[in-house]
PDB file of C-alpha atoms in Angstrom:
ATOM      1  CA  MET A 454     -16.609  14.127   3.660  1.00 87.00           C
ATOM      2  CA  ALA A 455     -16.566  12.983   7.285  1.00 95.00           C
ATOM      3  CA  ARG A 456     -19.725  13.665   9.183  1.00 96.00           C
ATOM      4  CA  GLU A 457     -19.437  15.056  12.645  1.00 96.00           C
ATOM      5  CA  ALA A 458     -22.904  13.594  13.508  1.00 97.00           C
ATOM      6  CA  ASP A 459     -21.386  10.123  12.857  1.00 97.00           C
ATOM      7  CA  ALA A 460     -18.163  10.682  14.851  1.00 97.00           C
ATOM      8  CA  ILE A 461     -16.928   7.590  16.718  1.00 96.00           C
ATOM      9  CA  ALA A 462     -17.576   7.819  20.403  1.00 95.00           C
ATOM     10  CA  ALA A 463     -13.950   6.936  21.259  1.00 97.00           C
ATOM     11  CA  ASN A 464     -12.587  10.128  19.680  1.00 98.00           C
ATOM     12  CA  VAL A 465     -11.111  12.500  22.242  1.00 98.00           C
ATOM     13  CA  ARG A 466     -12.609  15.957  22.271  1.00 97.00           C
ATOM     14  CA  GLY A 467     -11.160  18.454  19.888  1.00 97.00           C
ATOM     15  CA  ASP A 468     -10.793  19.451  16.254  1.00 97.00           C
ATOM     16  CA  PHE A 469     -10.002  16.117  14.532  1.00 98.00           C
ATOM     17  CA  PHE A 470     -12.362  13.238  14.522  1.00 98.00           C
ATOM     18  CA  VAL A 471     -13.010   9.943  12.729  1.00 98.00           C
ATOM     19  CA  ASP A 472     -16.540   8.938  11.747  1.00 98.00           C
ATOM     20  CA  SER A 473     -18.201   5.502  11.476  1.00 97.00           C
ATOM     21  CA  SER A 474     -17.408   5.034   7.794  1.00 98.00           C
ATOM     22  CA  CYS A 475     -13.833   4.042   8.748  1.00 98.00           C
ATOM     23  CA  ILE A 476     -12.850   0.682   7.174  1.00 98.00           C
ATOM     24  CA  ASP A 477      -9.783   0.074   9.382  1.00 97.00           C
ATOM     25  CA  CYS A 478      -7.203   0.384   6.550  1.00 97.00           C
ATOM     26  CA  ASP A 479      -4.617   1.534   9.149  1.00 97.00           C
ATOM     27  CA  LEU A 480      -2.990   4.184   6.935  1.00 98.00           C
ATOM     28  CA  CYS A 481      -3.941   7.069   9.301  1.00 98.00           C
ATOM     29  CA  ARG A 482      -2.344   5.205  12.186  1.00 97.00           C
ATOM     30  CA  GLN A 483       0.854   4.720  10.090  1.00 97.00           C
ATOM     31  CA  LEU A 484       0.986   8.370   9.036  1.00 98.00           C
ATOM     32  CA  ALA A 485       0.189   9.973  12.369  1.00 97.00           C
ATOM     33  CA  PRO A 486       0.506   7.396  15.187  1.00 96.00           C
ATOM     34  CA  GLU A 487       0.629  10.161  17.789  1.00 96.00           C
ATOM     35  CA  VAL A 488      -2.947  11.140  16.789  1.00 98.00           C
ATOM     36  CA  PHE A 489      -4.767   8.029  15.599  1.00 98.00           C
ATOM     37  CA  ALA A 490      -5.199   4.659  17.314  1.00 98.00           C
ATOM     38  CA  ARG A 491      -7.229   1.505  16.767  1.00 97.00           C
ATOM     39  CA  ASP A 492     -10.397   0.507  18.635  1.00 95.00           C
ATOM     40  CA  ASP A 493      -9.904  -3.200  18.640  1.00 94.00           C
ATOM     41  CA  ARG A 494     -13.509  -3.922  19.606  1.00 93.00           C
ATOM     42  CA  ALA A 495     -14.950  -1.837  16.820  1.00 94.00           C
ATOM     43  CA  ALA A 496     -12.128  -2.547  14.343  1.00 96.00           C
ATOM     44  CA  GLN A 497     -11.931   1.135  13.467  1.00 97.00           C
ATOM     45  CA  SER A 498      -9.549   4.047  13.940  1.00 98.00           C
ATOM     46  CA  PHE A 499     -10.255   6.975  16.260  1.00 98.00           C
ATOM     47  CA  VAL A 500      -8.508  10.123  17.404  1.00 98.00           C
ATOM     48  CA  ALA A 501      -6.639   9.149  20.595  1.00 98.00           C
ATOM     49  CA  ALA A 502      -4.889  12.522  20.979  1.00 98.00           C
ATOM     50  CA  GLN A 503      -5.399  15.838  19.274  1.00 97.00           C
ATOM     51  CA  PRO A 504      -2.353  17.229  17.332  1.00 96.00           C
ATOM     52  CA  ALA A 505      -0.241  19.773  19.095  1.00 90.00           C
ATOM     53  CA  PRO A 506      -1.260  23.333  18.096  1.00 82.00           C
ATOM     54  CA  ALA A 507       1.386  23.628  15.383  1.00 76.00           C
ATOM     55  CA  GLY A 508       1.621  19.821  14.691  1.00 78.00           C
ATOM     56  CA  GLY A 509      -1.312  18.905  12.576  1.00 94.00           C
ATOM     57  CA  HIS A 510       0.584  18.336   9.274  1.00 97.00           C
ATOM     58  CA  ARG A 511       0.799  14.560   9.619  1.00 97.00           C
ATOM     59  CA  ALA A 512      -2.850  14.322  10.713  1.00 98.00           C
ATOM     60  CA  LEU A 513      -3.833  16.344   7.584  1.00 98.00           C
ATOM     61  CA  MET A 514      -1.747  13.970   5.458  1.00 98.00           C
ATOM     62  CA  ALA A 515      -3.829  11.156   6.944  1.00 98.00           C
ATOM     63  CA  LEU A 516      -7.024  13.033   6.135  1.00 98.00           C
ATOM     64  CA  VAL A 517      -5.892  13.461   2.549  1.00 98.00           C
ATOM     65  CA  THR A 518      -4.967   9.730   2.308  1.00 98.00           C
ATOM     66  CA  CYS A 519      -8.094   8.277   3.889  1.00 98.00           C
ATOM     67  CA  PRO A 520      -9.873   6.188   1.178  1.00 98.00           C
ATOM     68  CA  THR A 521     -13.310   6.676   2.675  1.00 98.00           C
ATOM     69  CA  SER A 522     -12.956  10.380   3.752  1.00 98.00           C
ATOM     70  CA  SER A 523     -13.602   9.207   7.310  1.00 98.00           C
ATOM     71  CA  ILE A 524     -11.352  11.811   8.936  1.00 98.00           C
ATOM     72  CA  GLY A 525     -12.747  15.272   9.546  1.00 98.00           C
ATOM     73  CA  THR A 526     -12.108  18.501  11.372  1.00 97.00           C
ATOM     74  CA  ARG A 527     -14.438  20.792  13.112  1.00 96.00           C
ATOM     75  CA  GLY A 528     -12.356  23.856  12.145  1.00 95.00           C
ATOM     76  CA  LYS A 529     -10.982  25.001   8.795  1.00 95.00           C
ATOM     77  CA  HIS A 530      -7.472  23.986   7.708  1.00 94.00           C
ATOM     78  CA  ASP A 531      -5.289  24.755   4.795  1.00 95.00           C
ATOM     79  CA  VAL A 532      -4.548  21.265   3.485  1.00 96.00           C
ATOM     80  CA  ARG A 533      -2.474  22.314   0.472  1.00 97.00           C
ATOM     81  CA  ALA A 534       0.942  21.362   2.022  1.00 97.00           C
ATOM     82  CA  ALA A 535      -0.421  18.027   3.200  1.00 98.00           C
ATOM     83  CA  ALA A 536      -1.959  17.303  -0.203  1.00 98.00           C
ATOM     84  CA  ARG A 537       1.340  18.015  -1.945  1.00 98.00           C
ATOM     85  CA  ALA A 538       3.395  16.001   0.514  1.00 98.00           C
ATOM     86  CA  PHE A 539       2.830  12.882  -1.591  1.00 98.00           C
ATOM     87  CA  PRO A 540       4.534  10.879  -2.935  1.00 98.00           C
ATOM     88  CA  GLU A 541       6.310  10.890   0.437  1.00 98.00           C
ATOM     89  CA  PRO A 542       9.951   9.737   0.243  1.00 98.00           C
ATOM     90  CA  LEU A 543      10.573   6.642   2.381  1.00 98.00           C
ATOM     91  CA  PHE A 544      14.172   5.621   1.563  1.00 98.00           C
ATOM     92  CA  GLY A 545      16.369   5.675  -1.537  1.00 98.00           C
ATOM     93  CA  ASP A 546      14.246   5.948  -4.633  1.00 98.00           C
ATOM     94  CA  VAL A 547      11.040   4.642  -3.005  1.00 98.00           C
ATOM     95  CA  ALA A 548       8.066   6.836  -2.012  1.00 98.00           C
ATOM     96  CA  PHE A 549       4.610   6.235  -0.550  1.00 98.00           C
ATOM     97  CA  CYS A 550       1.867   7.559  -2.734  1.00 98.00           C
ATOM     98  CA  GLY A 551      -0.852   8.235  -0.069  1.00 98.00           C
ATOM     99  CA  TYR A 552      -4.277   8.875  -1.610  1.00 98.00           C
ATOM    100  CA  ALA A 553      -5.601   5.394  -0.991  1.00 98.00           C
ATOM    101  CA  SER A 554      -8.596   4.182  -2.927  1.00 98.00           C
ATOM    102  CA  GLU A 555     -11.727   2.740  -1.448  1.00 98.00           C
ATOM    103  CA  ALA A 556     -11.893   0.446  -4.436  1.00 97.00           C
ATOM    104  CA  SER A 557      -8.718  -1.312  -3.184  1.00 97.00           C
ATOM    105  CA  TYR A 558      -9.885  -1.148   0.448  1.00 97.00           C
ATOM    106  CA  GLY A 559      -7.305   1.450   1.299  1.00 98.00           C
ATOM    107  CA  ALA A 560      -4.232  -0.424  -0.002  1.00 98.00           C
ATOM    108  CA  ALA A 561      -0.913   1.393   0.029  1.00 98.00           C
ATOM    109  CA  SER A 562       0.806   2.115  -3.320  1.00 98.00           C
ATOM    110  CA  TYR A 563       4.363   3.096  -4.067  1.00 99.00           C
ATOM    111  CA  LEU A 564       6.372   5.041  -6.559  1.00 99.00           C
ATOM    112  CA  ILE A 565       9.883   3.923  -7.500  1.00 98.00           C
ATOM    113  CA  ARG A 566      11.899   6.696  -9.198  1.00 98.00           C
ATOM    114  CA  ARG A 567      14.327   5.292 -11.748  1.00 98.00           C
ATOM    115  CA  PRO A 568      16.470   6.869 -14.541  1.00 97.00           C
ATOM    116  CA  ASP A 569      15.093   4.282 -16.924  1.00 97.00           C
ATOM    117  CA  GLY A 570      11.470   5.118 -16.042  1.00 98.00           C
ATOM    118  CA  ASN A 571       9.440   5.273 -12.862  1.00 98.00           C
ATOM    119  CA  VAL A 572       7.449   2.304 -11.570  1.00 99.00           C
ATOM    120  CA  LEU A 573       4.064   2.604  -9.822  1.00 98.00           C
ATOM    121  CA  VAL A 574       3.357  -0.383  -7.560  1.00 99.00           C
ATOM    122  CA  ASP A 575      -0.442  -0.895  -7.355  1.00 98.00           C
ATOM    123  CA  SER A 576      -2.862   1.929  -7.851  1.00 98.00           C
ATOM    124  CA  PRO A 577      -3.562   4.874  -5.652  1.00 98.00           C
ATOM    125  CA  ARG A 578      -6.617   7.025  -6.058  1.00 98.00           C
ATOM    126  CA  PHE A 579      -6.457   9.120  -9.289  1.00 98.00           C
ATOM    127  CA  ALA A 580      -6.296  12.469  -7.426  1.00 98.00           C
ATOM    128  CA  GLU A 581      -5.401  15.490  -9.503  1.00 98.00           C
ATOM    129  CA  ILE A 582      -2.758  16.821  -7.063  1.00 98.00           C
ATOM    130  CA  LEU A 583      -1.082  13.434  -6.747  1.00 98.00           C
ATOM    131  CA  VAL A 584      -1.103  12.961 -10.543  1.00 98.00           C
ATOM    132  CA  GLU A 585       0.479  16.353 -10.972  1.00 98.00           C
ATOM    133  CA  ARG A 586       3.197  15.535  -8.399  1.00 98.00           C
ATOM    134  CA  ILE A 587       3.938  12.194 -10.061  1.00 98.00           C
ATOM    135  CA  ALA A 588       4.152  13.955 -13.449  1.00 98.00           C
ATOM    136  CA  ALA A 589       6.643  16.410 -11.989  1.00 98.00           C
ATOM    137  CA  LEU A 590       8.751  13.481 -10.819  1.00 98.00           C
ATOM    138  CA  GLY A 591       8.897  12.013 -14.298  1.00 98.00           C
ATOM    139  CA  GLY A 592       5.612  10.229 -14.743  1.00 98.00           C
ATOM    140  CA  VAL A 593       5.102   6.472 -14.794  1.00 98.00           C
ATOM    141  CA  ARG A 594       6.636   4.061 -17.290  1.00 98.00           C
ATOM    142  CA  THR A 595       5.552   0.765 -15.700  1.00 98.00           C
ATOM    143  CA  MET A 596       2.655  -0.022 -13.378  1.00 98.00           C
ATOM    144  CA  VAL A 597       2.970  -3.351 -11.450  1.00 98.00           C
ATOM    145  CA  LEU A 598      -0.366  -4.740 -10.177  1.00 98.00           C
ATOM    146  CA  THR A 599       0.538  -7.201  -7.431  1.00 98.00           C
ATOM    147  CA  HIS A 600      -2.814  -8.897  -7.529  1.00 98.00           C
ATOM    148  CA  GLN A 601      -6.440  -8.564  -8.535  1.00 98.00           C
ATOM    149  CA  ASP A 602      -7.674  -6.591  -5.505  1.00 95.00           C
ATOM    150  CA  ASP A 603      -5.531  -3.460  -5.616  1.00 97.00           C
ATOM    151  CA  VAL A 604      -5.908  -2.281  -9.148  1.00 98.00           C
ATOM    152  CA  ALA A 605      -8.224   0.686  -8.309  1.00 97.00           C
ATOM    153  CA  ASP A 606      -7.674   3.463 -10.915  1.00 98.00           C
ATOM    154  CA  HIS A 607      -5.177   1.650 -13.036  1.00 98.00           C
ATOM    155  CA  ALA A 608      -6.856   2.505 -16.280  1.00 98.00           C
ATOM    156  CA  LYS A 609      -6.800   6.270 -15.533  1.00 98.00           C
ATOM    157  CA  PHE A 610      -3.105   6.145 -14.794  1.00 98.00           C
ATOM    158  CA  ARG A 611      -2.564   4.252 -18.114  1.00 98.00           C
ATOM    159  CA  ALA A 612      -4.590   6.964 -19.980  1.00 98.00           C
ATOM    160  CA  ARG A 613      -2.641   9.779 -18.306  1.00 98.00           C
ATOM    161  CA  PHE A 614       0.919   8.434 -18.470  1.00 98.00           C
ATOM    162  CA  GLY A 615       0.817   5.656 -21.170  1.00 98.00           C
ATOM    163  CA  CYS A 616       2.394   3.263 -18.712  1.00 98.00           C
ATOM    164  CA  GLU A 617       2.726  -0.428 -19.403  1.00 98.00           C
ATOM    165  CA  ARG A 618       0.572  -2.312 -16.898  1.00 98.00           C
ATOM    166  CA  VAL A 619       1.812  -5.699 -15.621  1.00 98.00           C
ATOM    167  CA  ILE A 620      -0.336  -8.327 -13.952  1.00 98.00           C
ATOM    168  CA  HIS A 621      -0.219 -12.151 -13.587  1.00 98.00           C
ATOM    169  CA  ARG A 622      -2.506 -14.054 -15.912  1.00 98.00           C
ATOM    170  CA  ALA A 623      -4.272 -15.895 -13.027  1.00 98.00           C
ATOM    171  CA  ASP A 624      -5.432 -12.541 -11.605  1.00 98.00           C
ATOM    172  CA  VAL A 625      -6.739 -10.981 -14.770  1.00 98.00           C
ATOM    173  CA  ARG A 626     -10.319  -9.787 -14.134  1.00 95.00           C
ATOM    174  CA  GLY A 627     -12.628  -7.290 -15.798  1.00 95.00           C
ATOM    175  CA  ASP A 628     -10.772  -4.287 -17.218  1.00 96.00           C
ATOM    176  CA  THR A 629      -7.422  -5.657 -16.330  1.00 98.00           C
ATOM    177  CA  ARG A 630      -7.823  -7.831 -19.499  1.00 98.00           C
ATOM    178  CA  ALA A 631      -6.618  -4.709 -21.261  1.00 98.00           C
ATOM    179  CA  CYS A 632      -3.220  -4.751 -19.347  1.00 98.00           C
ATOM    180  CA  GLU A 633      -0.308  -4.457 -21.799  1.00 98.00           C
ATOM    181  CA  ARG A 634       1.864  -7.188 -20.220  1.00 98.00           C
ATOM    182  CA  ILE A 635       0.273 -10.348 -18.749  1.00 98.00           C
ATOM    183  CA  ILE A 636       2.919 -12.639 -17.182  1.00 98.00           C
ATOM    184  CA  GLU A 637       3.084 -16.220 -16.043  1.00 96.00           C
ATOM    185  CA  GLY A 638       5.676 -17.286 -13.445  1.00 94.00           C
ATOM    186  CA  ASP A 639       8.626 -15.210 -12.373  1.00 98.00           C
ATOM    187  CA  THR A 640       9.648 -12.405 -14.795  1.00 98.00           C
ATOM    188  CA  GLU A 641      12.542  -9.962 -14.967  1.00 98.00           C
ATOM    189  CA  LEU A 642      11.288  -6.592 -16.196  1.00 98.00           C
ATOM    190  CA  ALA A 643      14.757  -5.020 -15.915  1.00 98.00           C
ATOM    191  CA  PRO A 644      17.984  -5.892 -14.153  1.00 98.00           C
ATOM    192  CA  ASP A 645      16.622  -4.032 -11.042  1.00 98.00           C
ATOM    193  CA  LEU A 646      13.011  -5.151 -11.332  1.00 98.00           C
ATOM    194  CA  ARG A 647      12.187  -8.831 -10.713  1.00 98.00           C
ATOM    195  CA  LEU A 648       8.644 -10.114 -10.366  1.00 98.00           C
ATOM    196  CA  ILE A 649       8.223 -13.183  -8.157  1.00 98.00           C
ATOM    197  CA  HIS A 650       5.088 -15.277  -8.422  1.00 98.00           C
ATOM    198  CA  VAL A 651       3.833 -15.831  -4.851  1.00 98.00           C
ATOM    199  CA  PRO A 652       0.490 -17.667  -5.087  1.00 98.00           C
ATOM    200  CA  GLY A 653      -1.589 -17.851  -1.962  1.00 98.00           C
ATOM    201  CA  HIS A 654      -3.521 -14.699  -1.149  1.00 98.00           C
ATOM    202  CA  THR A 655      -4.708 -14.988  -4.748  1.00 98.00           C
ATOM    203  CA  ARG A 656      -3.599 -17.433  -7.387  1.00 98.00           C
ATOM    204  CA  GLY A 657      -1.767 -14.737  -9.377  1.00 98.00           C
ATOM    205  CA  SER A 658      -0.230 -12.722  -6.576  1.00 98.00           C
ATOM    206  CA  ILE A 659       3.234 -11.353  -7.446  1.00 98.00           C
ATOM    207  CA  ALA A 660       5.918  -9.582  -5.444  1.00 98.00           C
ATOM    208  CA  LEU A 661       8.334  -6.980  -6.950  1.00 99.00           C
ATOM    209  CA  LEU A 662      11.979  -7.059  -5.922  1.00 98.00           C
ATOM    210  CA  HIS A 663      13.852  -3.818  -6.445  1.00 98.00           C
ATOM    211  CA  GLY A 664      17.220  -3.443  -4.760  1.00 98.00           C
ATOM    212  CA  ASP A 665      16.743  -3.882  -1.038  1.00 98.00           C
ATOM    213  CA  ALA A 666      12.974  -3.554  -1.221  1.00 98.00           C
ATOM    214  CA  LEU A 667      10.362  -6.240  -1.747  1.00 99.00           C
ATOM    215  CA  PHE A 668       6.848  -4.964  -2.595  1.00 99.00           C
ATOM    216  CA  THR A 669       4.536  -7.721  -1.382  1.00 98.00           C
ATOM    217  CA  GLY A 670       0.961  -6.644  -2.079  1.00 98.00           C
ATOM    218  CA  ASP A 671      -1.191  -8.633   0.319  1.00 98.00           C
ATOM    219  CA  HIS A 672       1.173 -11.554   0.571  1.00 98.00           C
ATOM    220  CA  LEU A 673       3.313 -10.610   3.591  1.00 98.00           C
ATOM    221  CA  TRP A 674       3.522  -7.826   6.149  1.00 98.00           C
ATOM    222  CA  ALA A 675       4.919  -6.864   9.571  1.00 98.00           C
ATOM    223  CA  THR A 676       3.396  -8.199  12.742  1.00 93.00           C
ATOM    224  CA  ASP A 677       1.542  -5.709  14.955  1.00 84.00           C
ATOM    225  CA  ASP A 678       4.584  -5.194  17.112  1.00 87.00           C
ATOM    226  CA  GLN A 679       6.729  -4.830  13.934  1.00 88.00           C
ATOM    227  CA  ILE A 680       9.375  -7.266  15.155  1.00 93.00           C
ATOM    228  CA  GLY A 681       8.589  -9.943  12.616  1.00 97.00           C
ATOM    229  CA  LEU A 682       6.624 -10.863   9.572  1.00 98.00           C
ATOM    230  CA  GLU A 683       3.205 -12.506   9.093  1.00 98.00           C
ATOM    231  CA  ALA A 684       0.463 -13.333   6.606  1.00 97.00           C
ATOM    232  CA  GLY A 685      -3.288 -13.803   7.225  1.00 94.00           C
ATOM    233  CA  ARG A 686      -5.009 -17.147   6.818  1.00 95.00           C
ATOM    234  CA  GLU A 687      -8.344 -15.317   7.173  1.00 96.00           C
ATOM    235  CA  VAL A 688      -7.597 -13.182   4.095  1.00 95.00           C
ATOM    236  CA  CYS A 689      -6.102 -15.969   1.981  1.00 97.00           C
ATOM    237  CA  TRP A 690      -8.523 -16.286  -0.986  1.00 97.00           C
ATOM    238  CA  TYR A 691      -6.716 -19.044  -2.958  1.00 98.00           C
ATOM    239  CA  SER A 692      -4.486 -21.478  -0.941  1.00 98.00           C
ATOM    240  CA  TRP A 693      -2.973 -21.189   2.533  1.00 98.00           C
ATOM    241  CA  SER A 694      -0.521 -24.087   1.832  1.00 98.00           C
ATOM    242  CA  GLU A 695       0.694 -22.434  -1.285  1.00 98.00           C
ATOM    243  CA  GLN A 696       0.998 -19.103   0.442  1.00 98.00           C
ATOM    244  CA  ARG A 697       3.173 -20.574   3.172  1.00 98.00           C
ATOM    245  CA  ALA A 698       5.379 -22.279   0.529  1.00 98.00           C
ATOM    246  CA  SER A 699       5.728 -19.080  -1.541  1.00 98.00           C
ATOM    247  CA  ILE A 700       6.720 -17.147   1.620  1.00 98.00           C
ATOM    248  CA  ALA A 701       9.422 -19.677   2.266  1.00 98.00           C
ATOM    249  CA  ARG A 702      10.688 -19.305  -1.304  1.00 98.00           C
ATOM    250  CA  LEU A 703      11.351 -15.570  -0.677  1.00 98.00           C
ATOM    251  CA  ALA A 704      14.234 -16.581   1.606  1.00 98.00           C
ATOM    252  CA  ALA A 705      16.231 -17.179  -1.495  1.00 98.00           C
ATOM    253  CA  TYR A 706      16.292 -13.494  -2.321  1.00 98.00           C
ATOM    254  CA  SER A 707      18.279 -10.633  -0.689  1.00 98.00           C
ATOM    255  CA  PHE A 708      16.347  -7.654   0.641  1.00 98.00           C
ATOM    256  CA  THR A 709      15.919  -5.630   3.888  1.00 98.00           C
ATOM    257  CA  HIS A 710      12.555  -3.902   3.388  1.00 98.00           C
ATOM    258  CA  VAL A 711       9.073  -5.350   3.009  1.00 98.00           C
ATOM    259  CA  LEU A 712       6.517  -2.872   1.703  1.00 98.00           C
ATOM    260  CA  PRO A 713       2.951  -4.349   1.642  1.00 98.00           C
ATOM    261  CA  GLY A 714      -0.324  -3.155   0.212  1.00 98.00           C
ATOM    262  CA  HIS A 715      -2.144  -3.902   3.463  1.00 97.00           C
ATOM    263  CA  GLY A 716      -0.386  -4.132   6.811  1.00 96.00           C
ATOM    264  CA  ARG A 717       2.707  -2.555   8.287  1.00 97.00           C
ATOM    265  CA  ARG A 718       6.046  -2.104   6.557  1.00 98.00           C
ATOM    266  CA  PHE A 719       8.962  -4.054   7.916  1.00 98.00           C
ATOM    267  CA  THR A 720      12.737  -3.311   7.819  1.00 98.00           C
ATOM    268  CA  ALA A 721      15.439  -5.738   8.960  1.00 98.00           C
ATOM    269  CA  PRO A 722      19.012  -4.677   9.956  1.00 97.00           C
ATOM    270  CA  ASP A 723      20.464  -6.812   7.128  1.00 98.00           C
ATOM    271  CA  ALA A 724      19.531  -9.397   4.492  1.00 98.00           C
ATOM    272  CA  GLU A 725      20.275 -12.334   6.778  1.00 98.00           C
ATOM    273  CA  ALA A 726      17.976 -11.046   9.497  1.00 98.00           C
ATOM    274  CA  MET A 727      15.307 -10.568   6.937  1.00 98.00           C
ATOM    275  CA  ARG A 728      15.831 -14.127   5.627  1.00 98.00           C
ATOM    276  CA  ALA A 729      15.349 -15.415   9.256  1.00 98.00           C
ATOM    277  CA  ALA A 730      12.113 -13.324   9.596  1.00 98.00           C
ATOM    278  CA  VAL A 731      10.825 -14.768   6.296  1.00 98.00           C
ATOM    279  CA  LEU A 732      11.478 -18.350   7.336  1.00 98.00           C
ATOM    280  CA  ARG A 733       9.816 -17.704  10.759  1.00 97.00           C
ATOM    281  CA  ALA A 734       6.753 -16.424   9.001  1.00 97.00           C
ATOM    282  CA  ALA A 735       6.633 -19.398   6.675  1.00 97.00           C
ATOM    283  CA  ALA A 736       6.861 -21.779   9.593  1.00 94.00           C
TER     284      ALA A 736
END
């Protein structure tokens, strides 16, 4: 739980606060940007404005999602509605799972609802309420692990739902050796599920293309101003030249949404605009 004694000095006075255990995963700022902001000097989130008297729901969703329990309140709140708000629908059949795991440094994970079986992209925290909600939505048939860093509680989801876990051979580590499907190169899981090998951040990084959405793991994300796409050389663990090349290869595919594990989501007005954004990022 967040400790009031460790509250960040930048927090405005009031009920909600962030303490010094924040790891700057950014999810609270995405969920409730009217409440949370970033202290660039400290590289942590803080409460920039307290929620309106009847408007704390999004802030409570951020509290539930926080991987390090760094968000606290000085008063008591009923968090049941916020806890059950996940998976949160984003568009079409795609939902954001919330409940980030500290083991994956607060990476975002997503649920794709499909008649032929739901897909979980990367692993959220194995929280009982989230698991119950996912079960009510049809469970999980396939779990795509985009790379070695964001696997979190994958084994618990396998045990609960019997899902097939998919990972690239180059990123198999530790208990991911038990994954049911270990791929090499590009792979089509189903007509609407294409895995694209995008080495760079890690040697075995993969992106998942589903309809208009590309789930990119830690390969590609929106710029801070969210008007373009970028990747981070400082968080490239395998090869920066290969990462740039694999970003450029994504221009061959048609999509309008980029949904990363870390970083902001990005939506282009159409596939051609997305293609131009991808090529600018690669350059």
